[in-house]
Short mmCIF file of C-alpha atoms in Angstrom, two decimals:
data_model
loop_
_atom_site.label_atom_id
_atom_site.label_comp_id
_atom_site.label_asym_id
_atom_site.label_seq_id
_atom_site.Cartn_x
_atom_site.Cartn_y
_atom_site.Cartn_z
CA MET A 193 -110.00 56.32 -51.13
CA ASN A 194 -111.15 52.78 -50.36
CA LYS A 195 -112.05 52.65 -46.63
CA PHE A 196 -110.28 49.31 -46.15
CA LEU A 197 -107.08 50.59 -47.77
CA PHE A 198 -107.27 53.77 -45.69
CA SER A 199 -107.63 51.68 -42.50
CA VAL A 200 -104.61 49.55 -43.43
CA ILE A 201 -102.49 52.67 -44.05
CA VAL A 202 -103.53 54.21 -40.72
CA LEU A 203 -102.87 50.99 -38.80
CA SER A 204 -99.49 50.62 -40.48
CA PHE A 205 -98.63 54.22 -39.63
CA TRP A 206 -99.55 53.86 -35.96
CA SER A 207 -97.81 50.49 -35.75
CA SER A 208 -94.63 52.12 -37.04
CA ILE A 209 -94.90 54.89 -34.44
CA VAL A 210 -95.50 52.43 -31.59
CA SER A 211 -92.61 50.24 -32.75
CA SER A 212 -90.30 53.26 -32.87
CA GLN A 213 -91.38 54.28 -29.36
CA ASP A 214 -90.71 50.74 -28.10
CA ILE A 215 -87.19 50.78 -29.57
CA ASN A 216 -86.52 54.17 -28.00
CA LEU A 217 -87.51 52.73 -24.62
CA ILE A 218 -85.10 49.82 -25.07
CA GLN A 219 -82.26 52.09 -26.17
CA ARG A 220 -82.88 54.37 -23.20
CA GLU A 221 -82.69 51.35 -20.89
CA LEU A 222 -79.32 50.40 -22.38
CA ASP A 223 -78.02 53.97 -22.19
CA ARG A 224 -79.05 54.39 -18.55
CA SER A 225 -77.65 51.09 -17.29
CA PRO A 226 -75.07 51.73 -14.54
CA ILE A 227 -73.58 48.25 -15.10
CA LEU A 228 -73.01 48.67 -18.84
CA LYS A 229 -71.25 52.01 -18.36
CA ASN A 230 -68.26 50.24 -16.82
CA HIS A 231 -67.21 48.10 -19.80
CA PHE A 232 -67.48 47.66 -23.55
CA PHE A 233 -70.68 46.11 -24.85
CA SER A 234 -72.36 45.44 -28.16
CA PHE A 235 -76.05 44.88 -28.78
CA SER A 236 -78.03 43.89 -31.86
CA LEU A 237 -81.78 43.21 -32.10
CA TYR A 238 -83.64 41.89 -35.16
CA ASP A 239 -87.35 41.37 -35.85
CA ILE A 240 -87.61 38.06 -37.72
CA GLU A 241 -91.21 38.63 -38.85
CA GLN A 242 -90.53 42.13 -40.19
CA ASN A 243 -87.14 41.06 -41.55
CA ARG A 244 -85.30 44.11 -40.24
CA PHE A 245 -82.82 45.21 -37.63
CA LEU A 246 -84.53 47.12 -34.84
CA LEU A 247 -81.60 48.38 -32.81
CA GLY A 248 -77.83 48.25 -32.86
CA LEU A 249 -75.31 49.67 -30.40
CA ASN A 250 -71.65 49.05 -31.28
CA GLU A 251 -73.01 46.20 -33.38
CA ASP A 252 -70.17 46.56 -35.91
CA LYS A 253 -67.36 46.37 -33.32
CA HIS A 254 -65.46 43.13 -32.75
CA TYR A 255 -65.70 41.31 -29.42
CA THR A 256 -64.50 38.05 -27.90
CA PRO A 257 -67.59 35.79 -27.95
CA ALA A 258 -66.45 33.08 -25.48
CA SER A 259 -68.90 30.17 -25.74
CA ASN A 260 -71.14 32.04 -28.17
CA THR A 261 -68.62 30.49 -30.58
CA LYS A 262 -70.58 27.27 -30.11
CA ILE A 263 -73.43 28.80 -32.13
CA PHE A 264 -71.06 28.76 -35.11
CA THR A 265 -70.18 25.14 -34.31
CA LEU A 266 -73.89 24.31 -34.16
CA PHE A 267 -74.35 25.76 -37.65
CA ALA A 268 -71.31 23.91 -39.06
CA VAL A 269 -72.60 20.60 -37.69
CA LEU A 270 -76.10 21.22 -39.06
CA LYS A 271 -74.53 21.78 -42.48
CA HIS A 272 -72.00 18.93 -42.52
CA ILE A 273 -73.33 16.09 -40.36
CA GLY A 274 -76.58 14.28 -41.02
CA ASP A 275 -79.23 13.09 -38.59
CA SER A 276 -76.82 10.78 -36.72
CA ILE A 277 -73.17 11.09 -35.72
CA PRO A 278 -70.69 8.93 -37.68
CA ALA A 279 -69.05 6.91 -34.91
CA ILE A 280 -66.41 4.78 -36.62
CA HIS A 281 -65.23 3.92 -40.11
CA TYR A 282 -64.36 0.27 -40.63
CA ILE A 283 -63.57 -2.46 -43.13
CA GLU A 284 -63.65 -6.22 -42.83
CA LYS A 285 -60.77 -8.22 -44.29
CA GLY A 286 -61.12 -11.95 -43.85
CA ASP A 287 -61.08 -12.69 -40.13
CA SER A 288 -60.11 -9.10 -39.24
CA LEU A 289 -62.00 -5.88 -38.57
CA LEU A 290 -60.04 -2.66 -38.99
CA PHE A 291 -61.54 0.56 -37.65
CA TRP A 292 -60.77 4.28 -37.58
CA GLY A 293 -61.97 7.11 -35.36
CA THR A 294 -64.16 9.89 -36.74
CA GLY A 295 -63.80 12.31 -33.83
CA ASP A 296 -67.17 11.21 -32.38
CA PRO A 297 -67.07 12.21 -28.69
CA THR A 298 -69.79 9.84 -27.48
CA PHE A 299 -67.90 6.53 -27.17
CA LEU A 300 -68.30 5.39 -23.55
CA HIS A 301 -69.13 8.99 -22.63
CA PRO A 302 -70.65 9.05 -19.11
CA LYS A 303 -73.73 10.97 -20.31
CA LEU A 304 -74.01 10.29 -24.03
CA GLY A 305 -72.71 6.79 -24.65
CA ALA A 306 -75.50 4.89 -26.39
CA GLY A 307 -73.44 1.67 -26.42
CA ILE A 308 -73.74 1.25 -30.19
CA VAL A 309 -70.00 1.15 -30.91
CA TYR A 310 -69.27 -0.88 -27.79
CA ASN A 311 -71.91 -3.46 -28.70
CA PHE A 312 -70.63 -3.64 -32.27
CA LEU A 313 -67.01 -4.22 -31.27
CA SER A 314 -67.97 -6.53 -28.44
CA ALA A 315 -70.24 -8.72 -30.56
CA THR A 316 -67.91 -9.31 -33.49
CA ASP A 317 -65.91 -12.54 -33.62
CA LYS A 318 -63.31 -10.93 -35.86
CA LYS A 319 -59.87 -9.83 -34.71
CA LEU A 320 -59.90 -6.13 -33.87
CA PHE A 321 -57.34 -3.70 -35.26
CA TYR A 322 -57.45 -0.02 -34.40
CA VAL A 323 -55.75 2.05 -37.08
CA GLY A 324 -53.80 4.73 -35.27
CA GLU A 325 -53.92 8.42 -35.99
CA VAL A 326 -52.99 9.30 -39.53
CA ARG A 327 -50.58 12.24 -39.68
CA THR A 328 -52.66 15.35 -39.10
CA GLU A 329 -52.20 19.04 -38.50
CA GLU A 330 -54.76 18.92 -35.68
CA PRO A 331 -53.17 19.83 -32.31
CA PHE A 332 -54.69 18.55 -29.08
CA TYR A 333 -55.34 22.18 -28.07
CA ARG A 334 -56.49 25.08 -30.21
CA LYS A 335 -54.69 28.39 -30.72
CA GLY A 336 -54.88 30.69 -27.72
CA TRP A 337 -55.89 28.04 -25.18
CA ALA A 338 -54.44 28.41 -21.69
CA MET A 339 -51.82 25.71 -21.10
CA GLU A 340 -52.18 26.12 -17.33
CA ASP A 341 -55.73 24.75 -17.64
CA TYR A 342 -54.44 21.38 -18.88
CA ASP A 343 -56.03 19.50 -15.99
CA ALA A 344 -59.27 21.50 -15.86
CA TYR A 345 -62.41 19.45 -16.56
CA TYR A 346 -63.51 21.88 -19.28
CA GLN A 347 -60.37 21.42 -21.41
CA PRO A 348 -59.85 17.74 -22.34
CA GLU A 349 -57.54 17.00 -25.26
CA ILE A 350 -58.98 16.92 -28.79
CA THR A 351 -58.40 13.48 -30.31
CA PRO A 352 -59.36 11.28 -33.29
CA PHE A 353 -61.13 8.66 -31.16
CA PRO A 354 -62.21 9.93 -27.73
CA ILE A 355 -63.01 7.46 -24.98
CA TYR A 356 -64.79 8.16 -21.67
CA GLY A 357 -64.94 11.83 -22.66
CA ASN A 358 -61.11 11.85 -22.42
CA VAL A 359 -61.35 12.32 -18.66
CA VAL A 360 -60.70 10.34 -15.49
CA THR A 361 -63.49 10.45 -12.91
CA PHE A 362 -62.62 10.65 -9.21
CA LYS A 363 -65.38 10.34 -6.65
CA SER A 364 -65.79 9.54 -2.99
CA THR A 365 -67.33 6.25 -1.94
CA GLY A 366 -67.63 6.24 1.82
CA ASN A 367 -64.20 7.38 2.98
CA ARG A 368 -62.48 6.01 -0.12
CA LEU A 369 -61.60 7.58 -3.44
CA THR A 370 -62.69 5.57 -6.47
CA VAL A 371 -61.05 6.09 -9.84
CA PHE A 372 -62.58 5.38 -13.25
CA PRO A 373 -61.43 4.04 -15.66
CA GLN A 374 -59.82 1.67 -13.21
CA ARG A 375 -56.51 1.59 -15.10
CA PHE A 376 -55.79 5.04 -13.67
CA GLN A 377 -56.02 3.89 -10.06
CA PHE A 378 -52.38 2.84 -10.47
CA ALA A 379 -51.47 6.37 -11.59
CA VAL A 380 -52.33 8.07 -8.29
CA GLU A 381 -49.64 9.43 -5.97
CA LYS A 382 -49.84 11.26 -2.65
CA GLN A 383 -48.34 14.74 -2.46
CA ALA A 384 -48.32 17.56 0.06
CA PHE A 385 -50.12 20.70 -1.13
CA ALA A 386 -49.85 24.22 0.26
CA GLU A 387 -53.48 24.08 1.46
CA SER A 388 -53.09 21.01 3.65
CA ASN A 389 -56.69 21.03 4.95
CA ARG A 390 -58.28 21.01 1.48
CA PHE A 391 -58.51 17.85 -0.59
CA ARG A 392 -57.07 18.35 -4.06
CA ILE A 393 -56.20 16.37 -7.18
CA ARG A 394 -53.80 17.61 -9.83
CA ARG A 395 -52.37 15.87 -12.88
CA LYS A 396 -48.72 16.22 -13.79
CA PHE A 397 -48.38 18.38 -16.87
CA ASP A 398 -47.14 15.94 -19.49
CA GLU A 399 -47.96 12.52 -18.05
CA ASN A 400 -50.80 10.56 -16.55
CA ILE A 401 -49.74 10.82 -12.92
CA PHE A 402 -52.45 12.22 -10.66
CA LEU A 403 -51.27 13.83 -7.43
CA ILE A 404 -53.69 13.80 -4.50
CA SER A 405 -53.47 15.51 -1.15
CA SER A 406 -53.68 13.67 2.16
CA ALA A 407 -56.60 15.77 3.41
CA ARG A 408 -59.96 14.17 4.14
CA ILE A 409 -62.01 13.39 1.03
CA PRO A 410 -65.22 15.46 1.14
CA ASP A 411 -68.57 13.71 1.08
CA ASN A 412 -70.12 13.46 -2.40
CA TYR A 413 -66.79 14.43 -3.95
CA LEU A 414 -66.81 14.23 -7.75
CA VAL A 415 -64.29 15.64 -10.19
CA HIS A 416 -63.22 14.97 -13.77
CA LYS A 417 -59.59 15.36 -14.82
CA PRO A 418 -58.43 15.18 -18.45
CA PHE A 419 -55.88 12.48 -19.19
CA LYS A 420 -52.93 12.68 -21.56
CA TYR A 421 -54.12 10.88 -24.69
CA SER A 422 -52.20 8.52 -26.94
CA ASP A 423 -53.18 5.77 -29.38
CA GLU A 424 -51.50 3.26 -27.09
CA LEU A 425 -53.52 4.39 -24.07
CA PHE A 426 -56.73 4.34 -26.12
CA VAL A 427 -56.11 0.71 -27.11
CA GLN A 428 -55.34 -0.26 -23.50
CA LEU A 429 -58.56 1.33 -22.25
CA LEU A 430 -60.53 -0.29 -25.06
CA GLN A 431 -59.11 -3.72 -24.25
CA ASP A 432 -59.93 -3.26 -20.57
CA THR A 433 -63.51 -2.40 -21.51
CA LEU A 434 -64.13 -5.03 -24.17
CA GLN A 435 -62.20 -7.73 -22.34
CA LYS A 436 -60.69 -8.81 -25.65
CA GLN A 437 -57.56 -8.21 -27.68
CA VAL A 438 -57.25 -5.05 -29.77
CA GLU A 439 -54.11 -4.36 -31.79
CA LEU A 440 -52.78 -0.96 -32.81
CA ILE A 441 -51.65 -0.78 -36.43
CA GLN A 442 -50.92 1.67 -39.23
CA TYR A 443 -52.85 1.02 -42.42
CA PRO A 444 -53.75 3.27 -45.38
CA LYS A 445 -57.42 4.13 -45.26
CA PRO A 446 -59.29 2.87 -48.33
CA THR A 447 -61.50 5.23 -50.29
CA LYS A 448 -64.51 3.06 -49.54
CA VAL A 449 -65.21 2.26 -45.89
CA ASP A 450 -68.32 1.32 -43.94
CA THR A 451 -69.69 3.72 -41.32
CA LEU A 452 -71.32 2.89 -38.00
CA PHE A 453 -73.47 5.69 -36.58
CA SER A 454 -74.06 6.49 -32.91
CA VAL A 455 -76.38 9.08 -31.34
CA ALA A 456 -78.84 11.51 -32.92
CA THR A 457 -77.08 14.71 -33.97
CA LYS A 458 -79.77 16.94 -32.45
CA ASP A 459 -79.32 15.33 -29.04
CA ILE A 460 -75.57 15.81 -28.87
CA LEU A 461 -75.95 19.38 -30.15
CA ARG A 462 -78.48 20.06 -27.41
CA GLU A 463 -76.08 18.71 -24.79
CA MET A 464 -73.28 20.87 -26.18
CA MET A 465 -75.43 24.00 -26.18
CA LEU A 466 -77.27 23.59 -22.87
CA ILE A 467 -74.27 22.92 -20.63
CA SER A 468 -71.75 24.65 -22.92
CA ASP A 469 -69.55 21.57 -23.29
CA ASN A 470 -66.20 22.54 -24.83
CA PHE A 471 -65.15 18.95 -25.46
CA LEU A 472 -68.29 18.17 -27.45
CA ALA A 473 -67.90 21.36 -29.49
CA GLU A 474 -64.31 20.66 -30.52
CA GLN A 475 -64.93 16.99 -31.25
CA LEU A 476 -68.01 17.77 -33.33
CA MET A 477 -65.90 20.09 -35.47
CA MET A 478 -63.46 17.19 -35.92
CA THR A 479 -66.32 14.89 -36.93
CA ALA A 480 -67.77 17.46 -39.32
CA ALA A 481 -64.37 17.90 -40.99
CA MET A 482 -63.91 14.14 -41.31
CA ASN A 483 -67.41 13.80 -42.73
CA LYS A 484 -66.79 16.53 -45.33
CA TYR A 485 -63.17 15.92 -46.34
CA GLY A 486 -62.32 12.41 -45.19
CA GLU A 487 -59.64 13.87 -42.91
CA PHE A 488 -59.33 15.88 -39.72
CA ASN A 489 -58.88 19.47 -40.86
CA THR A 490 -60.92 21.92 -38.82
CA ASP A 491 -58.99 24.97 -40.07
CA ARG A 492 -60.10 24.08 -43.60
CA LEU A 493 -63.66 23.64 -42.38
CA ARG A 494 -63.68 27.07 -40.73
CA LYS A 495 -62.33 28.67 -43.92
CA ASP A 496 -64.93 26.90 -46.05
CA MET A 497 -67.74 27.95 -43.70
CA GLU A 498 -66.50 31.52 -43.97
CA ALA A 499 -66.34 31.40 -47.78
CA THR A 500 -69.72 29.68 -48.17
CA TYR A 501 -71.78 31.35 -45.45
CA TYR A 502 -70.01 33.93 -43.30
CA ALA A 503 -68.88 35.93 -46.34
CA TYR A 504 -72.48 37.15 -46.54
CA PHE A 505 -72.30 38.70 -43.08
CA THR A 506 -72.18 42.47 -42.92
CA ASP A 507 -69.00 42.23 -40.82
CA LYS A 508 -65.97 39.97 -41.11
CA ILE A 509 -65.37 37.50 -38.27
CA ASP A 510 -62.33 35.52 -37.12
CA LEU A 511 -62.61 32.08 -35.47
CA TYR A 512 -59.86 29.81 -34.14
CA ASP A 513 -61.74 27.06 -32.32
CA GLY A 514 -65.16 25.50 -31.95
CA SER A 515 -65.73 25.98 -28.23
CA GLY A 516 -64.87 29.60 -27.48
CA LEU A 517 -61.96 28.92 -25.15
CA SER A 518 -59.67 30.85 -27.48
CA PRO A 519 -59.54 34.61 -26.82
CA TYR A 520 -58.42 35.00 -30.44
CA ASN A 521 -62.01 34.54 -31.65
CA LYS A 522 -63.59 37.83 -32.74
CA VAL A 523 -67.17 38.46 -33.89
CA THR A 524 -69.65 41.33 -33.97
CA ALA A 525 -73.11 41.28 -32.43
CA ARG A 526 -74.55 41.92 -35.89
CA SER A 527 -72.74 38.89 -37.34
CA VAL A 528 -74.06 36.66 -34.56
CA VAL A 529 -77.62 37.82 -35.27
CA GLU A 530 -77.10 37.12 -38.97
CA LEU A 531 -75.90 33.64 -38.02
CA LEU A 532 -79.00 33.12 -35.87
CA LEU A 533 -81.14 34.00 -38.89
CA MET A 534 -79.30 31.39 -40.99
CA ILE A 535 -79.87 28.79 -38.29
CA ALA A 536 -83.57 29.67 -38.11
CA GLN A 537 -83.77 29.14 -41.88
CA SER A 538 -81.98 25.79 -41.58
CA VAL A 539 -84.28 24.68 -38.74
CA PRO A 540 -87.62 26.29 -39.65
CA GLU A 541 -89.73 24.33 -37.15
CA GLU A 542 -89.91 26.45 -34.00
CA ASN A 543 -89.93 23.57 -31.51
CA LYS A 544 -86.88 21.95 -33.15
CA LEU A 545 -85.02 25.26 -33.16
CA ARG A 546 -85.77 25.94 -29.50
CA TYR A 547 -84.67 22.38 -28.64
CA LEU A 548 -81.11 23.40 -29.55
CA PHE A 549 -80.91 26.38 -27.17
CA ALA A 550 -81.19 26.66 -23.40
CA ALA A 551 -84.61 27.92 -22.29
CA GLY A 552 -84.28 30.80 -19.83
CA GLY A 553 -85.48 29.91 -16.34
CA LYS A 554 -85.80 26.26 -17.21
CA GLU A 555 -82.56 24.52 -18.21
CA GLY A 556 -78.87 24.63 -18.91
CA THR A 557 -76.74 27.71 -18.35
CA LEU A 558 -79.87 29.91 -18.30
CA LYS A 559 -81.79 27.94 -15.68
CA THR A 560 -81.28 30.46 -12.89
CA THR A 561 -80.78 33.54 -15.07
CA TYR A 562 -84.40 34.22 -15.99
CA ARG A 563 -87.77 33.80 -14.33
CA LEU A 564 -90.44 31.86 -16.14
CA ASP A 565 -93.47 33.87 -17.23
CA GLY A 566 -96.65 32.02 -16.36
CA GLY A 567 -94.59 28.86 -16.11
CA LEU A 568 -93.17 29.32 -19.61
CA PRO A 569 -89.77 30.49 -20.89
CA PHE A 570 -89.48 33.40 -23.31
CA VAL A 571 -85.74 33.34 -24.09
CA TRP A 572 -83.84 30.58 -25.92
CA ALA A 573 -80.17 31.46 -26.05
CA LYS A 574 -76.51 30.53 -25.68
CA THR A 575 -74.33 32.07 -23.01
CA GLY A 576 -70.59 32.57 -23.13
CA THR A 577 -68.37 33.40 -20.17
CA ILE A 578 -64.61 33.53 -19.71
CA LYS A 579 -62.48 36.00 -17.75
CA SER A 580 -63.82 39.55 -18.38
CA VAL A 581 -66.30 38.28 -20.98
CA HIS A 582 -70.01 37.52 -20.76
CA CYS A 583 -72.16 37.12 -23.86
CA GLN A 584 -75.67 35.96 -24.59
CA SER A 585 -77.23 35.45 -28.02
CA GLY A 586 -80.39 33.75 -29.19
CA TYR A 587 -84.11 34.27 -29.65
CA ILE A 588 -86.70 36.05 -27.51
CA TYR A 589 -90.49 35.92 -27.73
CA THR A 590 -92.10 39.22 -26.73
CA ARG A 591 -95.46 40.07 -25.21
CA GLY A 592 -96.33 41.71 -28.52
CA GLY A 593 -96.14 38.30 -30.18
CA ARG A 594 -92.85 38.90 -31.98
CA THR A 595 -89.87 36.57 -32.21
CA LEU A 596 -86.62 38.55 -32.17
CA ALA A 597 -83.03 37.47 -32.69
CA PHE A 598 -80.52 39.19 -30.42
CA SER A 599 -76.87 39.27 -29.49
CA PHE A 600 -75.55 40.94 -26.35
CA LEU A 601 -71.74 40.89 -26.09
CA ASN A 602 -69.90 42.21 -23.02
CA ASN A 603 -66.09 42.47 -22.84
CA ASN A 604 -63.38 43.93 -20.62
CA PHE A 605 -65.17 44.20 -17.29
CA LEU A 606 -63.42 43.59 -13.98
CA GLY A 607 -64.46 41.11 -11.33
CA SER A 608 -67.28 38.60 -11.42
CA ALA A 609 -69.53 38.11 -14.43
CA ALA A 610 -72.57 37.81 -12.12
CA PRO A 611 -73.63 41.51 -12.20
CA VAL A 612 -73.28 41.59 -16.00
CA ARG A 613 -75.25 38.37 -16.39
CA LYS A 614 -78.00 39.75 -14.18
CA GLU A 615 -78.11 43.02 -16.13
CA VAL A 616 -78.33 41.24 -19.48
CA ALA A 617 -81.29 39.24 -18.16
CA ARG A 618 -82.94 42.39 -16.80
CA ILE A 619 -82.65 44.22 -20.11
CA MET A 620 -83.81 41.25 -22.19
CA THR A 621 -86.80 40.89 -19.86
CA PHE A 622 -87.47 44.59 -20.49
CA VAL A 623 -87.39 43.86 -24.24
CA ARG A 624 -89.88 41.05 -23.64
CA GLU A 625 -92.25 43.38 -21.77
CA ASN A 626 -91.99 46.39 -24.05
CA TYR A 627 -91.95 45.22 -27.64
#
């Protein structure tokens, strides 16, 4: 036999044995974990270079993914929105400019507002007419969302034309409370709360009245409260900002409209993924649906994504929102890994792919979860945490020079997610060291 061929066969044989031993070590670590014994978990590991699954434990069982749902939103946006986010649709008719919302969440957003739409509307000498919401099946909350969280910062209403992130910002300035947008400073009322020594703000359920306690305002106080959205309120806020007249009208949308674009898609996706922003996720699904169909129909978009892409998964999945707030969402670890492979194919450049995920030990929701190795991260992933759920899925670069896709889903544990989060990081670090 040719010596070279013989050497290749021997090396391949030993490589297979070593790889098998490495996987056995990882499985043993999972089996012996005292933390994982107390709840249901699912784990799937895939070698991208070898194009094969390495290990799967309960990988075919369905779990609530929490914010790992945003990985599906990321993929939908990559497929249905171009390099920049469509900000508004508009037409010019004589001395008038009529414009429609596209779902773009960045308009006057405290972190993402590039000022493009503001500058455009501010600079025009035409009369401004905002065309109010066309009849739509889109609710302001998704199925399964907790109504009691209506004034929680992480659950703003989903709307056709967001403004200021659809939240009111309250912060302390000296011993005073400042309110922005300023229009809401007239919607603040004092109220006694049960915890009289703790400063609190709460919005009334179905109206824009914000109740504040009489306790001392803490130093460096900062909180965001969702407001109750309406077309009328949007126009009022827009007029306050532009310092010019804007009229609310109903007008049939022509087939041909002009589009003004705002921020780079990759940048808003990165923001959504790194800090796990629910508002951005839901609004981007709205924008993707508008871009694809010319109407807000995220249910249709989810069904089309399933028929076009997710039908090729080994396991069926069920999604009801874009953020992961809904406990109705159900996926398998294996399906999430298969999604990660599709994303890697869509974004083949490694640095661009890693840009879209939080780097462990460096940024976002994984900043304090992992330790850097020689000053460098080795995990790029998305976390997901709601009550009794903690998930982590993404890519890991091992000491053996392999890039692996993984999904680690944990459901139905009691108490804090902190021990589970720590255990996931410990095991993934073990994977890094031993494969």
